[in-house]
PDB file of C-alpha atoms and ligand atoms in Angstrom:
ATOM      1  CA  MET W1094     159.724 -90.630 176.376  1.00 51.00           C
ATOM      2  CA  THR W1095     163.229 -89.367 175.735  1.00 66.00           C
ATOM      3  CA  ASP W1096     163.331 -87.937 172.290  1.00 93.00           C
ATOM      4  CA  PHE W1097     163.027 -84.347 173.530  1.00 96.00           C
ATOM      5  CA  ASP W1098     163.815 -82.855 170.169  1.00 96.00           C
ATOM      6  CA  ALA W1099     161.035 -84.810 168.420  1.00 97.00           C
ATOM      7  CA  LEU W1100     158.465 -83.788 171.035  1.00 97.00           C
ATOM      8  CA  ALA W1101     159.685 -80.158 170.830  1.00 98.00           C
ATOM      9  CA  ALA W1102     159.390 -80.251 167.069  1.00 98.00           C
ATOM     10  CA  ARG W1103     155.765 -81.311 167.279  1.00 98.00           C
ATOM     11  CA  LEU W1104     154.923 -78.384 169.663  1.00 98.00           C
ATOM     12  CA  ASP W1105     156.928 -76.048 167.467  1.00 98.00           C
ATOM     13  CA  GLU W1106     154.973 -77.119 164.339  1.00 98.00           C
ATOM     14  CA  ALA W1107     151.846 -76.744 166.160  1.00 98.00           C
ATOM     15  CA  ALA W1108     152.553 -73.071 167.032  1.00 98.00           C
ATOM     16  CA  ARG W1109     153.833 -72.273 163.460  1.00 98.00           C
ATOM     17  CA  THR W1110     150.794 -73.736 161.814  1.00 98.00           C
ATOM     18  CA  ALA W1111     148.218 -72.894 164.379  1.00 98.00           C
ATOM     19  CA  GLY W1112     147.183 -76.543 164.654  1.00 98.00           C
ATOM     20  CA  ALA W1113     146.568 -77.958 168.022  1.00 98.00           C
ATOM     21  CA  VAL W1114     148.081 -81.340 168.842  1.00 98.00           C
ATOM     22  CA  PRO W1115     147.278 -84.056 171.372  1.00 97.00           C
ATOM     23  CA  GLN W1116     148.937 -83.816 174.842  1.00 97.00           C
ATOM     24  CA  LEU W1117     152.385 -85.451 174.879  1.00 97.00           C
ATOM     25  CA  THR W1118     151.676 -87.277 178.010  1.00 96.00           C
ATOM     26  CA  ARG W1119     148.888 -89.326 176.253  1.00 95.00           C
ATOM     27  CA  GLU W1120     151.713 -91.333 174.790  1.00 91.00           C
ATOM     28  CA  GLY W1121     153.531 -92.036 177.984  1.00 91.00           C
ATOM     29  CA  PRO W1122     154.821 -90.525 181.178  1.00 92.00           C
ATOM     30  CA  LEU W1123     156.922 -87.384 181.160  1.00 95.00           C
ATOM     31  CA  SER W1124     158.764 -86.267 184.182  1.00 95.00           C
ATOM     32  CA  LEU W1125     158.907 -82.575 185.200  1.00 95.00           C
ATOM     33  CA  ALA W1126     162.656 -82.573 184.437  1.00 95.00           C
ATOM     34  CA  ASP W1127     161.903 -84.126 181.074  1.00 96.00           C
ATOM     35  CA  ALA W1128     159.209 -81.516 180.392  1.00 97.00           C
ATOM     36  CA  TYR W1129     161.794 -78.754 181.008  1.00 97.00           C
ATOM     37  CA  ALA W1130     164.206 -80.618 178.742  1.00 97.00           C
ATOM     38  CA  VAL W1131     161.516 -80.486 175.978  1.00 98.00           C
ATOM     39  CA  GLN W1132     160.935 -76.797 176.700  1.00 98.00           C
ATOM     40  CA  ARG W1133     164.665 -76.148 176.235  1.00 97.00           C
ATOM     41  CA  ALA W1134     164.587 -77.982 172.867  1.00 98.00           C
ATOM     42  CA  LEU W1135     161.479 -75.910 171.874  1.00 98.00           C
ATOM     43  CA  VAL W1136     163.207 -72.684 172.708  1.00 98.00           C
ATOM     44  CA  ALA W1137     166.328 -73.890 170.792  1.00 97.00           C
ATOM     45  CA  LEU W1138     164.207 -74.334 167.634  1.00 98.00           C
ATOM     46  CA  ARG W1139     163.107 -70.672 167.905  1.00 98.00           C
ATOM     47  CA  THR W1140     166.639 -69.363 168.449  1.00 98.00           C
ATOM     48  CA  ALA W1141     167.845 -71.483 165.454  1.00 97.00           C
ATOM     49  CA  ARG W1142     165.496 -69.326 163.328  1.00 97.00           C
ATOM     50  CA  GLY W1143     167.039 -66.131 164.761  1.00 98.00           C
ATOM     51  CA  ASP W1144     164.706 -65.534 167.735  1.00 98.00           C
ATOM     52  CA  VAL W1145     166.223 -64.386 170.974  1.00 97.00           C
ATOM     53  CA  PRO W1146     165.320 -65.138 174.654  1.00 97.00           C
ATOM     54  CA  VAL W1147     164.530 -61.948 176.405  1.00 98.00           C
ATOM     55  CA  GLY W1148     163.206 -63.145 179.762  1.00 98.00           C
ATOM     56  CA  VAL W1149     161.331 -65.535 181.972  1.00 98.00           C
ATOM     57  CA  LYS W1150     157.600 -65.842 182.740  1.00 98.00           C
ATOM     58  CA  LEU W1151     155.968 -67.554 185.727  1.00 97.00           C
ATOM     59  CA  GLY W1152     152.747 -69.421 185.612  1.00 96.00           C
ATOM     60  CA  PHE W1153     150.439 -70.791 188.174  1.00 94.00           C
ATOM     61  CA  THR W1154     151.203 -67.902 190.547  1.00 94.00           C
ATOM     62  CA  SER W1155     147.600 -67.524 191.605  1.00 89.00           C
ATOM     63  CA  LYS W1156     146.306 -69.809 194.273  1.00 82.00           C
ATOM     64  CA  ALA W1157     143.118 -70.392 192.338  1.00 76.00           C
ATOM     65  CA  LYS W1158     144.819 -71.451 189.180  1.00 77.00           C
ATOM     66  CA  ALA W1159     147.270 -73.667 191.076  1.00 79.00           C
ATOM     67  CA  ALA W1160     144.506 -75.333 192.969  1.00 78.00           C
ATOM     68  CA  GLN W1161     142.556 -75.872 189.744  1.00 73.00           C
ATOM     69  CA  MET W1162     145.546 -77.731 188.318  1.00 75.00           C
ATOM     70  CA  GLY W1163     146.326 -79.500 191.644  1.00 75.00           C
ATOM     71  CA  VAL W1164     149.833 -78.048 191.663  1.00 79.00           C
ATOM     72  CA  PHE W1165     151.913 -76.661 194.479  1.00 80.00           C
ATOM     73  CA  ASP W1166     154.639 -74.779 192.763  1.00 86.00           C
ATOM     74  CA  VAL W1167     155.007 -72.241 190.023  1.00 93.00           C
ATOM     75  CA  VAL W1168     156.137 -73.122 186.487  1.00 96.00           C
ATOM     76  CA  ALA W1169     158.635 -71.098 184.338  1.00 97.00           C
ATOM     77  CA  GLY W1170     158.827 -70.491 180.680  1.00 98.00           C
ATOM     78  CA  VAL W1171     161.065 -68.466 178.330  1.00 98.00           C
ATOM     79  CA  VAL W1172     159.815 -65.312 176.544  1.00 98.00           C
ATOM     80  CA  THR W1173     161.451 -64.337 173.291  1.00 98.00           C
ATOM     81  CA  ALA W1174     161.898 -61.215 171.207  1.00 98.00           C
ATOM     82  CA  ARG W1175     159.413 -62.337 168.513  1.00 98.00           C
ATOM     83  CA  MET W1176     156.716 -62.850 171.196  1.00 98.00           C
ATOM     84  CA  ARG W1177     156.960 -59.088 172.167  1.00 98.00           C
ATOM     85  CA  ILE W1178     154.174 -56.884 170.870  1.00 98.00           C
ATOM     86  CA  ALA W1179     154.438 -53.086 170.979  1.00 98.00           C
ATOM     87  CA  ASP W1180     152.038 -51.431 173.333  1.00 98.00           C
ATOM     88  CA  GLY W1181     148.834 -50.726 171.330  1.00 98.00           C
ATOM     89  CA  ALA W1182     149.768 -53.176 168.531  1.00 98.00           C
ATOM     90  CA  GLY W1183     148.734 -56.776 167.875  1.00 97.00           C
ATOM     91  CA  PRO W1184     150.285 -60.273 167.396  1.00 97.00           C
ATOM     92  CA  ASP W1185     151.735 -60.887 164.000  1.00 95.00           C
ATOM     93  CA  PHE W1186     152.130 -64.520 164.529  1.00 97.00           C
ATOM     94  CA  PRO W1187     149.830 -67.486 164.255  1.00 97.00           C
ATOM     95  CA  LEU W1188     147.609 -68.254 167.259  1.00 97.00           C
ATOM     96  CA  ILE W1189     145.370 -71.232 167.970  1.00 98.00           C
ATOM     97  CA  HIS W1190     143.026 -70.325 170.840  1.00 97.00           C
ATOM     98  CA  PRO W1191     144.683 -67.446 172.573  1.00 97.00           C
ATOM     99  CA  ARG W1192     143.764 -66.036 175.951  1.00 96.00           C
ATOM    100  CA  ILE W1193     145.111 -62.883 177.513  1.00 97.00           C
ATOM    101  CA  GLU W1194     145.828 -61.978 181.115  1.00 96.00           C
ATOM    102  CA  PRO W1195     147.075 -58.834 182.961  1.00 97.00           C
ATOM    103  CA  GLU W1196     150.422 -59.081 184.697  1.00 97.00           C
ATOM    104  CA  ILE W1197     153.091 -57.120 186.228  1.00 97.00           C
ATOM    105  CA  ALA W1198     156.585 -57.061 184.476  1.00 98.00           C
ATOM    106  CA  PHE W1199     159.948 -56.372 186.021  1.00 98.00           C
ATOM    107  CA  ARG W1200     163.148 -55.412 184.093  1.00 98.00           C
ATOM    108  CA  LEU W1201     166.551 -56.393 185.369  1.00 97.00           C
ATOM    109  CA  ASP W1202     169.064 -53.635 184.982  1.00 97.00           C
ATOM    110  CA  ALA W1203     172.085 -55.881 186.021  1.00 96.00           C
ATOM    111  CA  ASP W1204     173.163 -59.382 185.224  1.00 96.00           C
ATOM    112  CA  VAL W1205     172.078 -62.039 187.723  1.00 95.00           C
ATOM    113  CA  ASP W1206     173.665 -65.485 188.019  1.00 93.00           C
ATOM    114  CA  PRO W1207     170.808 -67.528 189.178  1.00 91.00           C
ATOM    115  CA  ALA W1208     173.140 -70.276 190.502  1.00 90.00           C
ATOM    116  CA  ALA W1209     174.946 -67.928 192.867  1.00 90.00           C
ATOM    117  CA  PRO W1210     173.426 -68.444 196.370  1.00 84.00           C
ATOM    118  CA  ALA W1211     173.858 -64.828 197.277  1.00 82.00           C
ATOM    119  CA  ALA W1212     172.465 -63.368 194.076  1.00 84.00           C
ATOM    120  CA  ASP W1213     169.451 -61.304 194.808  1.00 86.00           C
ATOM    121  CA  LEU W1214     167.027 -60.588 191.968  1.00 92.00           C
ATOM    122  CA  THR W1215     165.240 -57.706 193.681  1.00 93.00           C
ATOM    123  CA  SER W1216     168.336 -55.603 193.867  1.00 94.00           C
ATOM    124  CA  ALA W1217     168.920 -56.027 190.176  1.00 96.00           C
ATOM    125  CA  VAL W1218     165.389 -54.860 189.172  1.00 97.00           C
ATOM    126  CA  GLY W1219     165.505 -51.389 187.704  1.00 97.00           C
ATOM    127  CA  ALA W1220     161.877 -50.970 186.332  1.00 98.00           C
ATOM    128  CA  VAL W1221     158.352 -52.267 186.726  1.00 98.00           C
ATOM    129  CA  ALA W1222     155.446 -51.995 184.272  1.00 98.00           C
ATOM    130  CA  PRO W1223     151.943 -53.177 183.613  1.00 98.00           C
ATOM    131  CA  ALA W1224     151.964 -55.951 181.159  1.00 98.00           C
ATOM    132  CA  LEU W1225     149.564 -58.253 179.144  1.00 98.00           C
ATOM    133  CA  GLU W1226     150.412 -61.935 178.336  1.00 98.00           C
ATOM    134  CA  ILE W1227     148.976 -63.841 175.635  1.00 98.00           C
ATOM    135  CA  ILE W1228     148.844 -67.578 176.390  1.00 97.00           C
ATOM    136  CA  ASP W1229     148.010 -70.076 173.606  1.00 97.00           C
ATOM    137  CA  SER W1230     148.265 -73.697 174.511  1.00 97.00           C
ATOM    138  CA  ARG W1231     149.473 -75.848 171.562  1.00 98.00           C
ATOM    139  CA  TYR W1232     147.316 -78.652 172.893  1.00 97.00           C
ATOM    140  CA  ARG W1233     143.796 -79.528 171.789  1.00 96.00           C
ATOM    141  CA  ASP W1234     141.061 -77.940 173.856  1.00 94.00           C
ATOM    142  CA  PHE W1235     143.604 -75.922 175.861  1.00 93.00           C
ATOM    143  CA  SER W1236     143.922 -78.987 177.982  1.00 90.00           C
ATOM    144  CA  PHE W1237     147.063 -80.388 179.597  1.00 93.00           C
ATOM    145  CA  THR W1238     148.777 -81.950 182.568  1.00 92.00           C
ATOM    146  CA  LEU W1239     151.491 -79.895 184.412  1.00 93.00           C
ATOM    147  CA  GLU W1240     154.312 -81.709 182.497  1.00 95.00           C
ATOM    148  CA  ASP W1241     152.554 -81.109 179.230  1.00 96.00           C
ATOM    149  CA  VAL W1242     152.249 -77.299 179.817  1.00 96.00           C
ATOM    150  CA  VAL W1243     155.866 -77.035 180.975  1.00 97.00           C
ATOM    151  CA  ALA W1244     157.004 -78.816 177.829  1.00 98.00           C
ATOM    152  CA  ASP W1245     154.819 -76.299 175.837  1.00 98.00           C
ATOM    153  CA  ASN W1246     156.850 -73.425 177.286  1.00 98.00           C
ATOM    154  CA  THR W1247     153.979 -72.737 179.810  1.00 97.00           C
ATOM    155  CA  SER W1248     151.807 -71.699 176.862  1.00 97.00           C
ATOM    156  CA  ALA W1249     153.849 -68.523 176.318  1.00 98.00           C
ATOM    157  CA  ALA W1250     152.828 -66.954 172.945  1.00 98.00           C
ATOM    158  CA  GLY W1251     153.098 -63.157 173.264  1.00 98.00           C
ATOM    159  CA  PHE W1252     153.350 -60.244 175.601  1.00 98.00           C
ATOM    160  CA  ALA W1253     153.155 -56.451 175.655  1.00 98.00           C
ATOM    161  CA  ILE W1254     154.628 -54.024 178.241  1.00 98.00           C
ATOM    162  CA  GLY W1255     153.248 -50.674 179.177  1.00 98.00           C
ATOM    163  CA  PRO W1256     155.355 -47.659 180.249  1.00 97.00           C
ATOM    164  CA  TRP W1257     158.291 -48.724 182.473  1.00 97.00           C
ATOM    165  CA  ARG W1258     158.523 -46.867 185.896  1.00 96.00           C
ATOM    166  CA  GLY W1259     161.782 -46.810 187.887  1.00 96.00           C
ATOM    167  CA  PHE W1260     161.460 -49.594 190.494  1.00 94.00           C
ATOM    168  CA  ALA W1261     162.833 -47.571 193.518  1.00 91.00           C
ATOM    169  CA  ALA W1262     160.346 -44.804 192.880  1.00 89.00           C
ATOM    170  CA  ALA W1263     157.497 -47.222 192.234  1.00 87.00           C
ATOM    171  CA  SER W1264     158.290 -49.217 195.408  1.00 88.00           C
ATOM    172  CA  ASP W1265     158.414 -45.985 197.474  1.00 86.00           C
ATOM    173  CA  GLY W1266     155.324 -44.492 196.182  1.00 85.00           C
ATOM    174  CA  LEU W1267     153.002 -47.516 195.752  1.00 90.00           C
ATOM    175  CA  ASP W1268     152.089 -50.699 197.560  1.00 93.00           C
ATOM    176  CA  LEU W1269     153.099 -53.050 194.752  1.00 95.00           C
ATOM    177  CA  GLY W1270     151.510 -55.895 196.727  1.00 96.00           C
ATOM    178  CA  ASN W1271     148.098 -54.596 196.411  1.00 96.00           C
ATOM    179  CA  LEU W1272     147.461 -52.579 193.232  1.00 97.00           C
ATOM    180  CA  GLY W1273     143.989 -52.774 191.644  1.00 97.00           C
ATOM    181  CA  VAL W1274     143.989 -54.363 188.209  1.00 97.00           C
ATOM    182  CA  VAL W1275     141.240 -53.978 185.534  1.00 98.00           C
ATOM    183  CA  LEU W1276     141.116 -55.989 182.329  1.00 98.00           C
ATOM    184  CA  GLU W1277     138.864 -54.489 179.683  1.00 98.00           C
ATOM    185  CA  VAL W1278     137.846 -56.018 176.445  1.00 98.00           C
ATOM    186  CA  ASP W1279     136.490 -53.614 173.768  1.00 98.00           C
ATOM    187  CA  GLY W1280     136.150 -50.948 176.559  1.00 97.00           C
ATOM    188  CA  VAL W1281     134.050 -53.188 178.832  1.00 98.00           C
ATOM    189  CA  PRO W1282     135.581 -54.493 182.123  1.00 98.00           C
ATOM    190  CA  ALA W1283     135.991 -58.221 181.893  1.00 97.00           C
ATOM    191  CA  GLN W1284     138.085 -58.948 184.927  1.00 96.00           C
ATOM    192  CA  THR W1285     139.078 -57.037 188.031  1.00 97.00           C
ATOM    193  CA  GLY W1286     141.675 -58.131 190.615  1.00 96.00           C
ATOM    194  CA  SER W1287     144.824 -57.115 192.480  1.00 97.00           C
ATOM    195  CA  THR W1288     148.445 -57.682 192.228  1.00 97.00           C
ATOM    196  CA  ALA W1289     148.049 -59.528 195.487  1.00 97.00           C
ATOM    197  CA  ALA W1290     146.860 -62.505 193.370  1.00 96.00           C
ATOM    198  CA  ILE W1291     150.449 -62.925 192.146  1.00 96.00           C
ATOM    199  CA  LEU W1292     151.912 -65.147 194.911  1.00 96.00           C
ATOM    200  CA  GLY W1293     150.422 -62.795 197.605  1.00 96.00           C
ATOM    201  CA  HIS W1294     152.848 -60.168 196.480  1.00 96.00           C
ATOM    202  CA  PRO W1295     154.465 -59.758 192.989  1.00 96.00           C
ATOM    203  CA  LEU W1296     158.020 -59.330 194.677  1.00 96.00           C
ATOM    204  CA  ARG W1297     157.696 -63.058 195.601  1.00 96.00           C
ATOM    205  CA  ALA W1298     157.784 -63.797 191.848  1.00 96.00           C
ATOM    206  CA  LEU W1299     161.425 -62.536 191.966  1.00 96.00           C
ATOM    207  CA  ALA W1300     162.609 -65.004 194.383  1.00 94.00           C
ATOM    208  CA  ALA W1301     160.606 -67.811 192.563  1.00 95.00           C
ATOM    209  CA  THR W1302     162.126 -66.715 189.316  1.00 96.00           C
ATOM    210  CA  LYS W1303     165.601 -66.958 190.626  1.00 95.00           C
ATOM    211  CA  ARG W1304     164.856 -70.391 192.077  1.00 94.00           C
ATOM    212  CA  MET W1305     163.333 -71.678 188.758  1.00 95.00           C
ATOM    213  CA  ALA W1306     166.206 -70.154 186.779  1.00 95.00           C
ATOM    214  CA  ALA W1307     168.771 -71.870 188.913  1.00 95.00           C
ATOM    215  CA  ALA W1308     166.920 -75.207 188.728  1.00 94.00           C
ATOM    216  CA  TYR W1309     166.322 -75.212 184.956  1.00 94.00           C
ATOM    217  CA  GLY W1310     169.229 -73.225 183.612  1.00 91.00           C
ATOM    218  CA  LEU W1311     167.379 -70.130 182.541  1.00 93.00           C
ATOM    219  CA  PRO W1312     169.767 -67.167 182.038  1.00 92.00           C
ATOM    220  CA  LEU W1313     168.965 -63.783 183.602  1.00 96.00           C
ATOM    221  CA  PRO W1314     171.193 -61.130 181.979  1.00 97.00           C
ATOM    222  CA  ALA W1315     170.669 -57.396 182.295  1.00 97.00           C
ATOM    223  CA  GLY W1316     167.699 -56.260 180.261  1.00 98.00           C
ATOM    224  CA  SER W1317     165.725 -59.446 181.017  1.00 98.00           C
ATOM    225  CA  VAL W1318     162.004 -59.085 181.400  1.00 98.00           C
ATOM    226  CA  ILE W1319     160.270 -61.085 184.109  1.00 98.00           C
ATOM    227  CA  LEU W1320     156.452 -61.625 183.691  1.00 98.00           C
ATOM    228  CA  ALA W1321     155.489 -62.271 187.309  1.00 98.00           C
ATOM    229  CA  GLY W1322     152.162 -63.868 186.728  1.00 97.00           C
ATOM    230  CA  ALA W1323     148.564 -63.251 186.146  1.00 96.00           C
ATOM    231  CA  ALA W1324     146.592 -60.857 188.474  1.00 95.00           C
ATOM    232  CA  THR W1325     143.239 -62.137 187.186  1.00 94.00           C
ATOM    233  CA  ALA W1326     141.879 -65.055 185.200  1.00 92.00           C
ATOM    234  CA  ALA W1327     142.770 -65.017 181.565  1.00 94.00           C
ATOM    235  CA  VAL W1328     140.049 -64.214 178.942  1.00 96.00           C
ATOM    236  CA  PRO W1329     139.699 -65.316 175.371  1.00 97.00           C
ATOM    237  CA  LEU W1330     141.535 -62.957 172.854  1.00 98.00           C
ATOM    238  CA  ALA W1331     139.119 -62.782 170.011  1.00 97.00           C
ATOM    239  CA  ALA W1332     140.035 -61.705 166.517  1.00 97.00           C
ATOM    240  CA  GLY W1333     139.356 -57.877 166.087  1.00 97.00           C
ATOM    241  CA  SER W1334     139.200 -57.180 169.952  1.00 98.00           C
ATOM    242  CA  VAL W1335     141.093 -54.664 171.860  1.00 98.00           C
ATOM    243  CA  VAL W1336     142.319 -55.547 175.253  1.00 98.00           C
ATOM    244  CA  GLU W1337     143.581 -53.080 177.875  1.00 98.00           C
ATOM    245  CA  ALA W1338     145.023 -53.770 181.336  1.00 98.00           C
ATOM    246  CA  THR W1339     145.065 -50.909 183.831  1.00 98.00           C
ATOM    247  CA  VAL W1340     147.240 -51.239 187.016  1.00 98.00           C
ATOM    248  CA  THR W1341     146.420 -48.484 189.509  1.00 97.00           C
ATOM    249  CA  GLY W1342     149.486 -46.175 189.870  1.00 95.00           C
ATOM    250  CA  LEU W1343     151.496 -48.043 187.165  1.00 96.00           C
ATOM    251  CA  GLY W1344     149.466 -47.253 184.032  1.00 97.00           C
ATOM    252  CA  ARG W1345     147.886 -49.178 181.198  1.00 98.00           C
ATOM    253  CA  VAL W1346     148.895 -51.391 178.296  1.00 98.00           C
ATOM    254  CA  THR W1347     146.910 -52.429 175.226  1.00 98.00           C
ATOM    255  CA  VAL W1348     146.792 -55.256 172.742  1.00 98.00           C
ATOM    256  CA  GLN W1349     144.736 -55.057 169.619  1.00 98.00           C
ATOM    257  CA  ARG W1350     144.261 -58.401 167.827  1.00 96.00           C
ATOM    258  CA  PRO W1351     143.831 -57.963 164.039  1.00 94.00           C
ATOM    259  CA  SER W1352     140.461 -59.258 162.599  1.00 93.00           C
TER     260      SER W1352
HETATM  261  O1  0L1 Q1446     151.046 -67.643 182.238  1.00 91.26           O
HETATM  262  C1  0L1 Q1446     150.341 -68.494 182.785  1.00 91.26           C
HETATM  263  O2  0L1 Q1446     149.942 -68.362 184.009  1.00 91.26           O
HETATM  264  C2  0L1 Q1446     150.113 -69.754 182.059  1.00 91.26           C
HETATM  265  C3  0L1 Q1446     150.614 -70.927 182.698  1.00 91.26           C
HETATM  266  C4  0L1 Q1446     150.156 -72.164 181.917  1.00 91.26           C
HETATM  267  C5  0L1 Q1446     148.799 -72.533 182.078  1.00 91.26           C
HETATM  268  C6  0L1 Q1446     147.872 -72.005 181.117  1.00 91.26           C
HETATM  269  O3  0L1 Q1446     148.231 -71.973 179.887  1.00 91.26           O
HETATM  270  O4  0L1 Q1446     146.828 -71.603 181.524  1.00 91.26           O
HETATM  271 MG1   MG Q1447     151.001 -65.508 182.513  1.00 91.26          MG
END
């Protein structure tokens, strides 16, 4: 399959109309490199409508999720300005069968050239925050192969970020590698976990982000947000529900999906 623009248009239409589509790989094989090419074409359709990439997200950062999919590396997607939801607000874009998961977000305060061997993402990080990511596969039954989900921009749909905290102070005062995480739905704990579920330590997500950005041409200018990966399993985001993530020492962030 080589018509990346046509495949991307199908996924874009699915997102805009909230109508799930069959997996692309049902029609024929798609290599991982081709899947990232579809993802680039998909993001280009968004930017052609005035949306703007604002960062990178990682997926499959938890051993459990990676093992479930039989994959041995993380995947990367692009998050855009129109995916961003203010803390406490809700998504104002169509969703098919959304799920939500608690994450850690980093903010870059300096430009990073991912292709420069000496570039160090950690030294460019200026702030860290609790985050919620909404994932919404454009495929029927939320079911896909690794290549399908990469083409679908790793199910990226929305995200909210809680209060930013200076990275230097947070690293000094907190063990970012093992902070307790609680995900509440309508005030009831639905998932508990630790930031250790993110590649063993969320700082590892920075090196992984640089590697993926270099491999797949993802830019990392100052101001970029990096969603490091989920600290617990994702839960369904039902209409009318209020979801809150609390990360010990970092704070909380809330998403409220309208009915
Ligand atoms: O953010 C994520 O971990 C999602 C990666 C893609 C797999 C999924 O949609 O569950
Ligand atoms: Mg995620």
